[in-house]
Amino acid sequence: MSDIKYSEISSILKKELSDFQFESKLSEFGIIVQIGDGVVRSFGLNSAFYGELVEFPDETKGMVLNLEEDHVSIVLLSLSKNLKEGDIVKRTGKIFSINVGENMLGRIVDTLGNPIDGKGPIKGKLFEMPLERKAPGVIYREPVKEPLQTGIKFIDSMIPIGRGQRELIIGDRQTGKTTIAIDTIINQKRFFEKNEPVYCIYVAISQKGSTIARISKILEEKGAMSYTIIVSATSSDPVSMQIFAPFSGTAIGEYFRDTGRPSLVVYDDLSKQAVSYREISLLLRRPPGREAYPGDVFYLHSRLLERSAKIIKDQEMAKNMNDIPLSIKNQIKGGGSLTALPIIETQSGDISSYIPTNVISITDGQIFLEKDLFHSGIRPAINESISVSRVGGSAQIQSMRKISGTLKLDQAQFKELESFSKFGSELDSSTMDILRKGKINTEILKQNPHDPYDIADQIAIIYVGTKNLLKKISIDKVSNFEKEYIFYLKEKHENVLISLRNGIFDEKISEILETVALELSDKYIT
Ligand code: ATP
Ligand code: MG
């Protein structure tokens, strides 16, 4: 239906209805004038506000997205076959919210918070949390200084993430993006077992049902579902559900954050969410901008990611936080956090296209995964030269910071010389040494999927690499050496690992690590 015809309908309706003194009713009610593709245009609803939830006769819900002069545009939150032009739509006066509670842990829910795992309703007390909410103001935030350990050697040593940080995972298709996020969730098990859980929320956006089933199975098998919630909007769900799924995940994360606990949200992935948003925006006839995305796609992602924060400890102060939902008003505690790991898919490694640059600019760093590295067997396939963590460094534990300081530089120097050495020129012995050390470190930094390392084990093995203690061993034996070395430390030097875990690294510890490494490495010399 063309716009002209449509405003004509509106004006006719207006005229007809004014005769009946319906004017006041029209502020609360509307009439569907057009419906299709999950979008409804309605006449009336004069008092509706942006983001308001509206209800149709068959109980289908919608959300007001465009307020225009002669009509209101609404996206439907579920598919409905019954709705037709002429049907009534009514305001609810509410904004889009979901019910969140402790018993959501271990469950798979949809964007509306309804369980979809066939395990029955979510029991226990639930609290209404709004999907859209202002980010905590700067006075309610603390600097990021507590680690959010991923269990991935490469990341915890060189691109450390802190609680409250937003770290982007970016790369082409099939480069290991999801694996990094899932392994970070799996790694939180050790904190759950210590009674210091980090509550994890994995938001699957526009993925296939089978992929989500696979992910939930891995999390289940690794014992990670006890502290994890999966929010899923599959590619066959209504587009609106795919757009709002990350907001649901954030609302759940905020429940934990504002009740004084650490939470972690993974958005997998925001490129697909942006595509859904573009689809809806075109249907709403919003003016398309670059790559046909609406101009506010930037705002969509920034208002989502701004809600990640480390909240101040001061309880009384935290209670004054802006926009606290009524439902949790009595439970507010300071010290909580929400860490975000958004994922973005690139095309042919191009991080300078529209959506990737947008999200890079609103995060505190990025982990860039490269196809070539992945295919050459370097996994996780992180390109260290353009991967950074802008705030996490101060969140690293002392012992890790002490031993990993030179690693990034060493590896950068190695990469540079490596590409240079490909030209086949004669290499002097110091260059050969750097190359060899770099190759050993590259081996040390490789890691299998779903096998996160305790921070102490990471420090112990990385120390061996940075100290160049494996000079003589053959490259293909590094992983065998590593296994035996860590096993040996666990058996004979548990106290060293405990110290490392507690941030302690001193002369005595370095001596033990060196002695053990040199002794064991003898076996692997060829
Ligand atoms: P997609 O673009 O399809 O979402 P992705 O970038 O999220 O892919 P993953 O699904 O994490 O990538 O991984 C792709 C494949 O690579 C999987 O089969 C996974 O098991 C494997 N893989 C990921 N990380 C590693 C690793 N560190 N070592 C070995 N294999 C890995
Ligand atoms: Mg993936």
Coordinates of C-alpha atoms and ligand atoms in Angstrom, one line a residue:
M1 CA 0.0 0.0 0.0
S2 CA 1.5 3.3 -0.9
D3 CA 2.0 6.1 1.6
I4 CA -0.4 8.4 -0.1
K5 CA -3.3 6.0 0.0
Y6 CA -2.5 5.3 3.6
S7 CA -2.5 8.9 4.9
E8 CA -5.8 9.3 3.0
I9 CA -7.2 6.4 5.0
S10 CA -6.0 8.1 8.1
S11 CA -7.6 11.4 7.3
I12 CA -10.9 9.7 6.3
L13 CA -10.9 7.8 9.6
K14 CA -10.1 10.9 11.5
K15 CA -13.0 12.7 10.0
E16 CA -15.4 9.8 10.5
L17 CA -14.4 9.2 14.0
S18 CA -14.4 12.8 15.2
D19 CA -18.1 12.8 14.5
F20 CA -18.5 10.1 17.1
Q21 CA -16.4 11.9 19.7
F22 CA -14.0 9.0 19.8
E23 CA -11.1 11.4 20.1
S24 CA -10.3 10.5 23.7
K25 CA -10.5 6.8 23.1
L26 CA -8.1 7.2 20.2
S27 CA -5.3 8.1 22.6
E28 CA -5.5 4.6 24.1
F29 CA -6.6 2.6 21.2
G30 CA -5.8 2.3 17.5
I31 CA -7.1 0.6 14.4
I32 CA -4.9 -1.5 12.2
V33 CA -4.7 0.1 8.7
Q34 CA -2.0 -2.1 7.3
I35 CA -0.3 -5.4 8.3
G36 CA 2.4 -7.4 6.7
D37 CA 6.0 -8.7 7.2
G38 CA 5.7 -8.5 11.0
V39 CA 5.0 -4.8 10.8
V40 CA 1.7 -3.1 11.7
R41 CA 0.7 0.5 10.9
S42 CA -2.2 1.8 13.0
F43 CA -4.3 4.8 13.2
G44 CA -4.9 6.2 16.6
L45 CA -2.7 5.3 19.7
N46 CA -2.2 9.0 20.0
S47 CA -0.6 8.8 23.5
A48 CA 1.6 5.8 22.7
F49 CA 5.3 6.3 23.4
Y50 CA 8.4 5.0 21.6
G51 CA 9.2 1.5 22.8
E52 CA 5.7 0.9 24.4
L53 CA 4.2 -2.5 24.4
V54 CA 0.8 -2.7 22.7
E55 CA -1.7 -5.6 22.6
F56 CA -3.9 -7.0 19.8
P57 CA -7.2 -8.9 20.2
D58 CA -5.6 -12.3 19.8
E59 CA -3.1 -11.4 22.6
T60 CA -0.3 -10.9 20.2
K61 CA 2.1 -8.2 21.5
G62 CA 3.8 -5.5 19.5
M63 CA 6.3 -2.7 20.2
V64 CA 5.9 0.8 19.0
L65 CA 8.9 1.8 16.9
N66 CA 7.8 4.7 14.8
L67 CA 5.6 7.6 15.9
E68 CA 4.5 9.6 12.8
E69 CA 2.1 12.4 12.2
D70 CA -0.8 10.3 10.9
H71 CA 0.1 6.8 12.1
V72 CA 2.1 4.6 14.5
S73 CA 4.3 1.7 13.3
I74 CA 4.5 -1.4 15.4
V75 CA 6.7 -4.5 15.1
L76 CA 5.0 -7.7 16.1
L77 CA 6.7 -9.7 18.8
S78 CA 5.2 -13.0 17.6
L79 CA 3.8 -14.3 14.3
S80 CA 0.1 -14.0 14.0
K81 CA -2.1 -15.3 11.3
N82 CA -5.4 -13.9 12.7
L83 CA -4.7 -10.2 12.7
K84 CA -6.2 -8.2 9.9
E85 CA -6.8 -4.6 8.9
G86 CA -9.6 -3.0 11.0
D87 CA -8.6 -4.9 14.2
I88 CA -8.2 -2.9 17.4
V89 CA -4.8 -2.4 19.1
K90 CA -4.5 -1.1 22.6
R91 CA -1.8 0.5 24.7
T92 CA -0.5 -1.2 27.7
G93 CA 1.4 1.8 29.1
K94 CA 4.3 -0.6 29.7
I95 CA 7.7 -0.8 28.2
F96 CA 9.1 -4.1 26.9
S97 CA 10.3 -6.1 29.9
I98 CA 11.1 -9.7 30.7
N99 CA 10.9 -11.7 34.0
V100 CA 14.2 -12.7 35.4
G101 CA 15.1 -14.9 38.4
E102 CA 17.7 -17.2 39.8
N103 CA 16.0 -20.3 38.4
M104 CA 16.6 -19.1 34.9
L105 CA 20.1 -20.5 35.3
G106 CA 20.5 -23.7 33.4
R107 CA 17.7 -22.8 31.0
I108 CA 17.2 -21.8 27.4
V109 CA 14.8 -19.0 27.0
D110 CA 13.5 -16.9 24.1
T111 CA 13.7 -13.1 23.8
L112 CA 10.6 -12.8 25.9
G113 CA 12.2 -14.8 28.7
N114 CA 9.9 -17.9 28.1
P115 CA 11.6 -21.2 28.5
I116 CA 12.0 -23.1 25.2
D117 CA 14.0 -26.1 26.4
G118 CA 10.9 -28.3 27.2
K119 CA 11.8 -28.4 30.9
G120 CA 8.6 -26.6 32.1
P121 CA 8.0 -23.2 33.5
I122 CA 10.7 -21.3 35.3
K123 CA 10.0 -21.6 39.0
G124 CA 10.6 -19.3 41.9
K125 CA 10.4 -15.5 42.2
L126 CA 10.8 -13.5 39.1
F127 CA 11.6 -9.8 38.7
E128 CA 10.5 -7.6 35.9
M129 CA 13.5 -6.1 34.1
P130 CA 13.2 -3.7 31.2
L131 CA 14.9 -4.5 27.9
E132 CA 15.8 -0.9 27.3
R133 CA 17.4 1.0 30.2
K134 CA 19.8 3.8 30.7
A135 CA 23.4 2.8 31.3
P136 CA 24.8 3.5 34.8
G137 CA 26.1 7.0 35.1
V138 CA 29.8 7.5 35.5
I139 CA 29.6 8.2 39.3
Y140 CA 28.2 4.7 39.8
R141 CA 31.1 3.1 38.0
E142 CA 34.5 1.9 39.1
P143 CA 37.5 1.4 36.9
V144 CA 37.9 -2.1 35.5
K145 CA 40.5 -3.8 37.7
E146 CA 39.3 -7.3 38.4
P147 CA 40.2 -10.0 35.9
L148 CA 37.6 -11.9 33.9
Q149 CA 39.7 -14.9 33.1
T150 CA 39.0 -16.6 29.8
G151 CA 41.2 -19.6 30.5
I152 CA 42.7 -19.0 27.0
K153 CA 46.5 -18.6 27.3
F154 CA 46.7 -16.1 24.4
I155 CA 44.0 -13.8 25.8
D156 CA 44.8 -13.9 29.5
S157 CA 48.5 -13.2 28.9
M158 CA 48.3 -10.7 26.1
I159 CA 44.8 -9.3 25.8
P160 CA 43.5 -9.5 29.3
I161 CA 39.9 -8.8 29.9
G162 CA 38.5 -7.2 33.1
R163 CA 35.1 -7.4 34.8
G164 CA 32.9 -4.6 33.4
Q165 CA 34.8 -4.4 30.1
R166 CA 33.5 -4.7 26.6
E167 CA 35.8 -6.8 24.4
L168 CA 34.9 -7.5 20.8
I169 CA 35.5 -10.8 19.2
I170 CA 35.8 -10.2 15.5
G171 CA 36.7 -12.3 12.4
D172 CA 35.4 -14.1 9.3
R173 CA 33.2 -17.1 9.3
Q174 CA 34.5 -20.2 10.9
T175 CA 37.5 -18.7 12.6
G176 CA 36.8 -19.8 16.1
K177 CA 34.8 -16.7 17.4
T178 CA 32.1 -18.7 19.2
T179 CA 34.6 -21.1 20.6
I180 CA 36.4 -18.2 22.4
A181 CA 33.2 -17.0 24.0
I182 CA 32.0 -20.5 25.0
D183 CA 35.4 -21.4 26.4
T184 CA 35.3 -18.3 28.5
I185 CA 32.0 -19.4 29.9
I186 CA 33.3 -22.9 30.5
N187 CA 36.3 -21.4 32.4
Q188 CA 34.0 -19.7 34.9
K189 CA 33.3 -23.2 36.3
R190 CA 36.3 -23.0 38.6
F191 CA 34.8 -19.8 40.1
F192 CA 31.4 -21.3 40.4
E193 CA 33.0 -24.2 42.4
K194 CA 34.8 -21.8 44.7
N195 CA 31.4 -20.2 45.4
E196 CA 32.4 -17.1 43.5
P197 CA 30.3 -17.5 40.4
V198 CA 30.3 -15.3 37.4
Y199 CA 26.8 -15.6 35.9
C200 CA 27.0 -16.1 32.2
I201 CA 24.4 -15.3 29.5
Y202 CA 24.9 -16.6 26.0
V203 CA 22.7 -14.7 23.5
A204 CA 22.3 -16.6 20.2
I205 CA 21.1 -14.3 17.5
S206 CA 19.8 -15.6 14.1
Q207 CA 21.5 -18.9 14.5
K208 CA 20.2 -22.3 13.5
G209 CA 18.4 -24.3 16.1
S210 CA 20.9 -27.1 15.6
T211 CA 23.8 -24.8 16.4
I212 CA 22.2 -23.7 19.7
A213 CA 21.5 -27.3 20.6
R214 CA 25.2 -28.1 20.0
I215 CA 26.3 -25.2 22.2
S216 CA 24.0 -26.0 25.0
K217 CA 25.1 -29.7 24.9
I218 CA 28.8 -28.6 25.2
L219 CA 28.0 -26.3 28.1
E220 CA 25.9 -29.0 29.7
E221 CA 28.7 -31.6 29.4
K222 CA 31.3 -29.2 30.8
G223 CA 29.1 -28.5 33.8
A224 CA 28.7 -24.9 32.8
M225 CA 24.9 -24.7 32.6
S226 CA 24.7 -24.4 36.4
Y227 CA 25.6 -20.7 36.1
T228 CA 24.6 -20.0 32.6
I229 CA 21.4 -18.9 30.7
I230 CA 21.0 -19.2 27.0
V231 CA 18.8 -16.6 25.3
S232 CA 18.0 -17.7 21.8
A233 CA 16.3 -16.1 18.8
T234 CA 16.8 -18.4 15.9
S235 CA 16.7 -17.4 12.2
S236 CA 13.2 -18.7 12.0
D237 CA 11.9 -16.6 14.8
P238 CA 10.2 -13.2 14.0
V239 CA 12.8 -10.6 13.0
S240 CA 11.9 -8.4 16.1
M241 CA 12.9 -11.3 18.4
Q242 CA 16.4 -11.3 16.7
I243 CA 16.8 -7.6 17.2
F244 CA 15.7 -7.6 20.9
A245 CA 17.5 -10.8 22.0
P246 CA 20.7 -9.0 23.0
F247 CA 18.6 -6.5 25.0
S248 CA 17.0 -9.5 26.8
G249 CA 20.4 -10.9 27.6
T250 CA 21.5 -7.5 28.9
A251 CA 18.4 -7.2 31.1
I252 CA 19.2 -10.6 32.6
G253 CA 22.9 -9.6 33.1
E254 CA 21.7 -6.4 34.8
Y255 CA 19.7 -8.4 37.3
F256 CA 22.9 -10.0 38.5
R257 CA 24.9 -6.9 38.1
D258 CA 22.6 -4.7 40.2
T259 CA 22.2 -7.3 42.9
G260 CA 25.9 -7.1 43.5
R261 CA 27.2 -10.0 41.4
P262 CA 29.5 -10.4 38.4
S263 CA 27.9 -11.3 35.1
L264 CA 29.1 -12.0 31.6
V265 CA 27.1 -11.6 28.4
V266 CA 28.0 -12.9 25.0
Y267 CA 26.2 -11.5 21.9
D268 CA 26.7 -14.0 19.1
D269 CA 26.5 -12.1 16.9
L270 CA 25.8 -8.4 16.4
S271 CA 26.3 -8.5 12.6
K272 CA 23.2 -10.6 12.3
Q273 CA 21.3 -8.4 14.7
A274 CA 22.2 -5.4 12.6
V275 CA 21.0 -7.2 9.4
S276 CA 17.7 -7.9 11.2
Y277 CA 17.5 -4.3 12.3
R278 CA 18.1 -3.1 8.7
E279 CA 15.3 -5.4 7.5
I280 CA 12.8 -4.0 10.0
S281 CA 13.9 -0.4 9.3
L282 CA 13.4 -0.8 5.6
L283 CA 9.9 -2.2 6.3
L284 CA 9.3 0.8 8.5
R285 CA 10.4 3.0 5.6
R286 CA 13.1 4.7 7.6
P287 CA 15.6 6.4 5.4
P288 CA 18.5 4.0 4.6
G289 CA 22.0 5.2 5.1
R290 CA 25.4 3.5 4.4
E291 CA 25.1 0.0 3.2
A292 CA 21.3 0.5 3.5
Y293 CA 21.5 0.4 7.3
P294 CA 19.4 3.0 9.1
G295 CA 21.4 5.8 10.6
D296 CA 20.7 4.8 14.2
V297 CA 22.2 1.3 13.9
F298 CA 25.2 2.8 15.6
Y299 CA 23.0 3.9 18.5
L300 CA 21.4 0.5 18.6
H301 CA 24.8 -1.1 19.5
S302 CA 26.1 1.7 21.7
R303 CA 23.1 1.9 24.0
L304 CA 23.4 -1.9 24.4
L305 CA 27.1 -2.0 25.1
E306 CA 27.1 1.0 27.4
R307 CA 25.3 -1.0 29.9
S308 CA 28.4 -3.1 30.6
A309 CA 29.9 -1.7 33.8
K310 CA 31.7 -2.4 37.0
I311 CA 29.5 -0.9 39.7
I312 CA 30.9 0.9 42.7
K313 CA 31.1 -1.0 46.0
D314 CA 29.3 1.6 48.1
Q315 CA 25.9 0.2 48.7
E316 CA 24.1 3.4 49.6
M317 CA 25.5 5.1 46.6
A318 CA 24.6 2.2 44.3
K319 CA 21.0 2.5 45.5
N320 CA 20.9 5.9 43.8
M321 CA 21.8 4.4 40.5
N322 CA 19.7 5.7 37.6
D323 CA 16.7 3.9 36.3
I324 CA 16.6 1.1 38.8
P325 CA 13.6 -1.2 38.1
L326 CA 11.0 -1.2 40.8
S327 CA 11.1 -5.0 41.0
I328 CA 14.6 -5.1 42.4
K329 CA 14.7 -1.8 44.3
N330 CA 15.1 -3.6 47.6
Q331 CA 17.9 -5.8 46.5
I332 CA 20.4 -3.4 45.1
K333 CA 24.0 -4.1 46.1
G334 CA 27.2 -2.5 45.0
G335 CA 30.2 -4.2 43.5
G336 CA 28.5 -6.1 40.7
S337 CA 29.6 -6.1 37.1
L338 CA 28.5 -6.8 33.6
T339 CA 31.2 -7.8 31.1
A340 CA 30.3 -8.0 27.4
L341 CA 31.8 -10.1 24.7
P342 CA 30.1 -9.0 21.5
I343 CA 30.9 -10.9 18.4
I344 CA 31.1 -9.5 14.9
E345 CA 31.5 -11.4 11.6
T346 CA 33.6 -9.8 9.0
Q347 CA 33.7 -10.5 5.2
S348 CA 37.2 -11.4 3.9
G349 CA 38.8 -10.0 7.0
D350 CA 37.6 -6.5 6.3
I351 CA 37.4 -4.8 9.7
S352 CA 36.9 -1.4 8.2
S353 CA 33.4 -1.9 6.8
Y354 CA 30.5 -0.2 8.4
I355 CA 29.2 -2.4 11.2
P356 CA 32.7 -3.6 12.3
T357 CA 34.1 -0.1 12.6
N358 CA 31.1 1.0 14.5
V359 CA 31.4 -1.7 17.1
I360 CA 35.2 -1.4 17.3
S361 CA 34.7 2.2 18.3
I362 CA 32.3 1.5 21.1
T363 CA 34.2 -1.4 22.7
D364 CA 37.3 -1.4 24.9
G365 CA 39.3 -3.5 22.6
Q366 CA 39.1 -6.4 20.1
I367 CA 40.3 -9.9 19.6
F368 CA 40.8 -10.3 15.8
L369 CA 40.7 -13.8 14.4
E370 CA 42.3 -14.5 11.1
K371 CA 41.4 -17.1 8.5
D372 CA 44.9 -17.6 7.3
L373 CA 46.2 -18.3 10.8
F374 CA 43.3 -20.6 11.5
H375 CA 44.0 -22.6 8.3
S376 CA 47.7 -22.8 9.0
G377 CA 46.9 -24.5 12.3
I378 CA 47.5 -21.6 14.6
R379 CA 44.5 -21.8 16.9
P380 CA 43.1 -19.8 18.5
A381 CA 43.8 -17.8 15.3
I382 CA 44.4 -14.5 17.0
N383 CA 46.3 -11.8 15.2
E384 CA 48.2 -10.2 18.0
S385 CA 49.3 -7.1 16.1
I386 CA 45.7 -5.7 15.8
S387 CA 44.2 -7.3 18.9
V388 CA 44.1 -5.1 22.0
S389 CA 42.5 -4.7 25.4
R390 CA 42.4 -1.1 26.3
V391 CA 41.4 -1.4 29.9
G392 CA 42.1 -5.0 31.0
G393 CA 45.8 -4.7 31.7
S394 CA 45.2 -3.3 35.1
A395 CA 42.9 -6.3 35.8
Q396 CA 45.6 -8.9 35.3
I397 CA 46.8 -10.7 38.4
Q398 CA 50.3 -9.6 39.5
S399 CA 52.0 -12.9 38.7
M400 CA 50.7 -13.0 35.2
R401 CA 51.5 -9.4 34.6
K402 CA 55.1 -10.0 35.8
I403 CA 55.9 -12.9 33.5
S404 CA 53.9 -11.9 30.4
G405 CA 55.2 -8.4 30.1
T406 CA 57.7 -9.1 27.3
L407 CA 55.6 -11.7 25.5
K408 CA 53.7 -9.4 23.2
L409 CA 56.8 -7.5 22.2
D410 CA 58.7 -10.7 21.6
Q411 CA 55.9 -12.1 19.4
A412 CA 55.7 -8.8 17.5
Q413 CA 59.4 -8.9 16.8
F414 CA 59.1 -12.5 15.8
K415 CA 56.3 -11.9 13.4
E416 CA 58.2 -9.1 11.7
L417 CA 61.4 -11.2 11.3
E418 CA 59.4 -14.2 10.2
S419 CA 57.9 -12.4 7.2
F420 CA 61.3 -11.0 6.4
S421 CA 63.1 -14.3 6.7
K422 CA 60.8 -15.7 4.0
F423 CA 62.9 -13.9 1.4
G424 CA 65.5 -16.5 2.0
S425 CA 68.4 -14.2 2.9
E426 CA 71.2 -15.4 5.2
L427 CA 70.2 -15.1 8.8
D428 CA 72.6 -14.3 11.6
S429 CA 72.4 -16.3 14.8
S430 CA 70.6 -13.7 16.9
T431 CA 67.9 -13.5 14.3
M432 CA 67.7 -17.3 14.3
D433 CA 67.3 -17.2 18.1
I434 CA 64.4 -14.8 17.9
L435 CA 62.7 -16.9 15.3
R436 CA 63.1 -20.1 17.3
K437 CA 61.8 -18.5 20.5
G438 CA 58.9 -17.1 18.6
K439 CA 58.0 -20.4 17.1
I440 CA 58.1 -22.1 20.5
N441 CA 56.0 -19.3 22.0
T442 CA 53.5 -19.7 19.1
E443 CA 53.3 -23.4 20.0
I444 CA 52.8 -22.6 23.7
L445 CA 50.0 -20.3 22.9
K446 CA 48.1 -22.8 20.8
Q447 CA 45.1 -24.3 22.6
N448 CA 42.4 -26.8 21.9
P449 CA 38.7 -25.9 22.0
H450 CA 36.8 -26.3 25.3
D451 CA 39.9 -26.8 27.3
P452 CA 40.4 -23.6 29.3
Y453 CA 43.5 -23.4 31.6
D454 CA 43.7 -22.5 35.2
I455 CA 45.6 -19.2 35.5
A456 CA 48.4 -20.8 37.4
D457 CA 49.0 -23.4 34.7
Q458 CA 49.0 -20.6 32.1
I459 CA 51.6 -18.6 34.0
A460 CA 53.8 -21.7 34.6
I461 CA 54.0 -22.6 30.9
I462 CA 54.2 -19.0 29.5
Y463 CA 57.1 -18.4 31.9
V464 CA 59.0 -21.2 30.3
G465 CA 58.5 -19.6 26.9
T466 CA 59.4 -16.1 27.8
K467 CA 62.5 -17.3 29.6
N468 CA 63.4 -19.3 26.5
L469 CA 64.0 -22.5 28.4
L470 CA 62.9 -24.7 25.6
K471 CA 65.7 -23.6 23.2
K472 CA 66.7 -27.1 22.3
I473 CA 63.4 -29.0 22.1
S474 CA 61.8 -29.8 18.9
I475 CA 58.8 -27.7 18.0
D476 CA 56.4 -30.6 17.5
K477 CA 57.1 -31.8 21.1
V478 CA 56.2 -28.5 22.8
S479 CA 52.6 -29.7 23.5
N480 CA 53.8 -33.0 25.0
F481 CA 56.3 -31.2 27.1
E482 CA 53.6 -28.8 28.3
K483 CA 51.3 -31.6 29.4
E484 CA 54.1 -33.4 31.4
Y485 CA 55.3 -30.1 32.9
I486 CA 51.9 -29.1 34.2
F487 CA 51.2 -32.6 35.4
Y488 CA 54.5 -32.7 37.2
L489 CA 53.9 -29.3 38.9
K490 CA 50.5 -30.4 40.0
E491 CA 51.9 -33.6 41.5
K492 CA 55.0 -32.2 43.2
H493 CA 54.6 -28.4 43.5
E494 CA 51.0 -27.7 44.2
N495 CA 52.0 -24.9 46.5
V496 CA 53.8 -23.1 43.6
L497 CA 50.6 -23.2 41.6
I498 CA 48.6 -22.0 44.5
S499 CA 51.0 -19.0 44.9
L500 CA 50.8 -18.2 41.2
R501 CA 47.0 -18.3 41.4
N502 CA 47.1 -15.9 44.2
G503 CA 49.2 -13.5 42.2
I504 CA 52.6 -14.3 43.9
F505 CA 55.7 -14.7 41.8
D506 CA 59.1 -14.6 43.4
E507 CA 62.7 -15.8 43.1
K508 CA 61.9 -19.1 44.7
I509 CA 59.1 -19.8 42.4
S510 CA 61.0 -18.9 39.3
E511 CA 63.8 -21.2 40.5
I512 CA 61.5 -24.1 40.9
L513 CA 59.8 -23.5 37.5
E514 CA 63.2 -23.3 35.7
T515 CA 64.6 -26.4 37.4
V516 CA 61.5 -28.5 36.6
A517 CA 61.4 -27.2 33.0
L518 CA 65.0 -27.8 32.2
E519 CA 64.9 -31.3 33.8
L520 CA 61.8 -32.4 31.9
S521 CA 62.7 -30.8 28.6
D522 CA 65.8 -33.0 28.2
K523 CA 63.5 -35.8 27.2
Y524 CA 62.2 -33.8 24.3
I525 CA 65.4 -32.8 22.7
T526 CA 65.9 -34.5 19.3
Ligands
ATP1 P1 30.7 -19.1 12.5 O1 31.2 -18.0 11.6 O2 30.2 -20.3 11.8 O3 29.9 -18.7 13.6 P2 32.9 -19.2 14.4 O4 33.9 -18.1 13.9 O5 32.1 -18.9 15.5 O6 32.1 -19.7 13.2 P3 33.6 -21.6 15.7 O7 32.3 -22.2 15.5 O8 34.0 -21.2 17.1 O9 33.9 -20.5 14.7 O10 34.7 -22.6 15.2 C1 34.7 -23.2 13.9 C2 35.4 -24.5 13.9 O11 36.7 -24.4 14.3 C3 34.7 -25.5 14.9 O12 34.6 -26.7 14.4 C4 35.6 -25.5 16.1 O13 35.6 -26.7 16.8 C5 37.0 -25.3 15.5 N1 37.9 -24.6 16.4 C6 37.6 -23.4 17.0 N2 38.6 -23.1 17.8 C7 39.6 -24.0 17.7 C8 40.8 -24.3 18.4 N3 41.4 -23.5 19.2 N4 41.5 -25.4 18.0 C9 41.0 -26.3 17.1 N5 39.8 -26.1 16.5 C10 39.1 -25.0 16.8
MG2 MG 30.0 -18.7 15.6

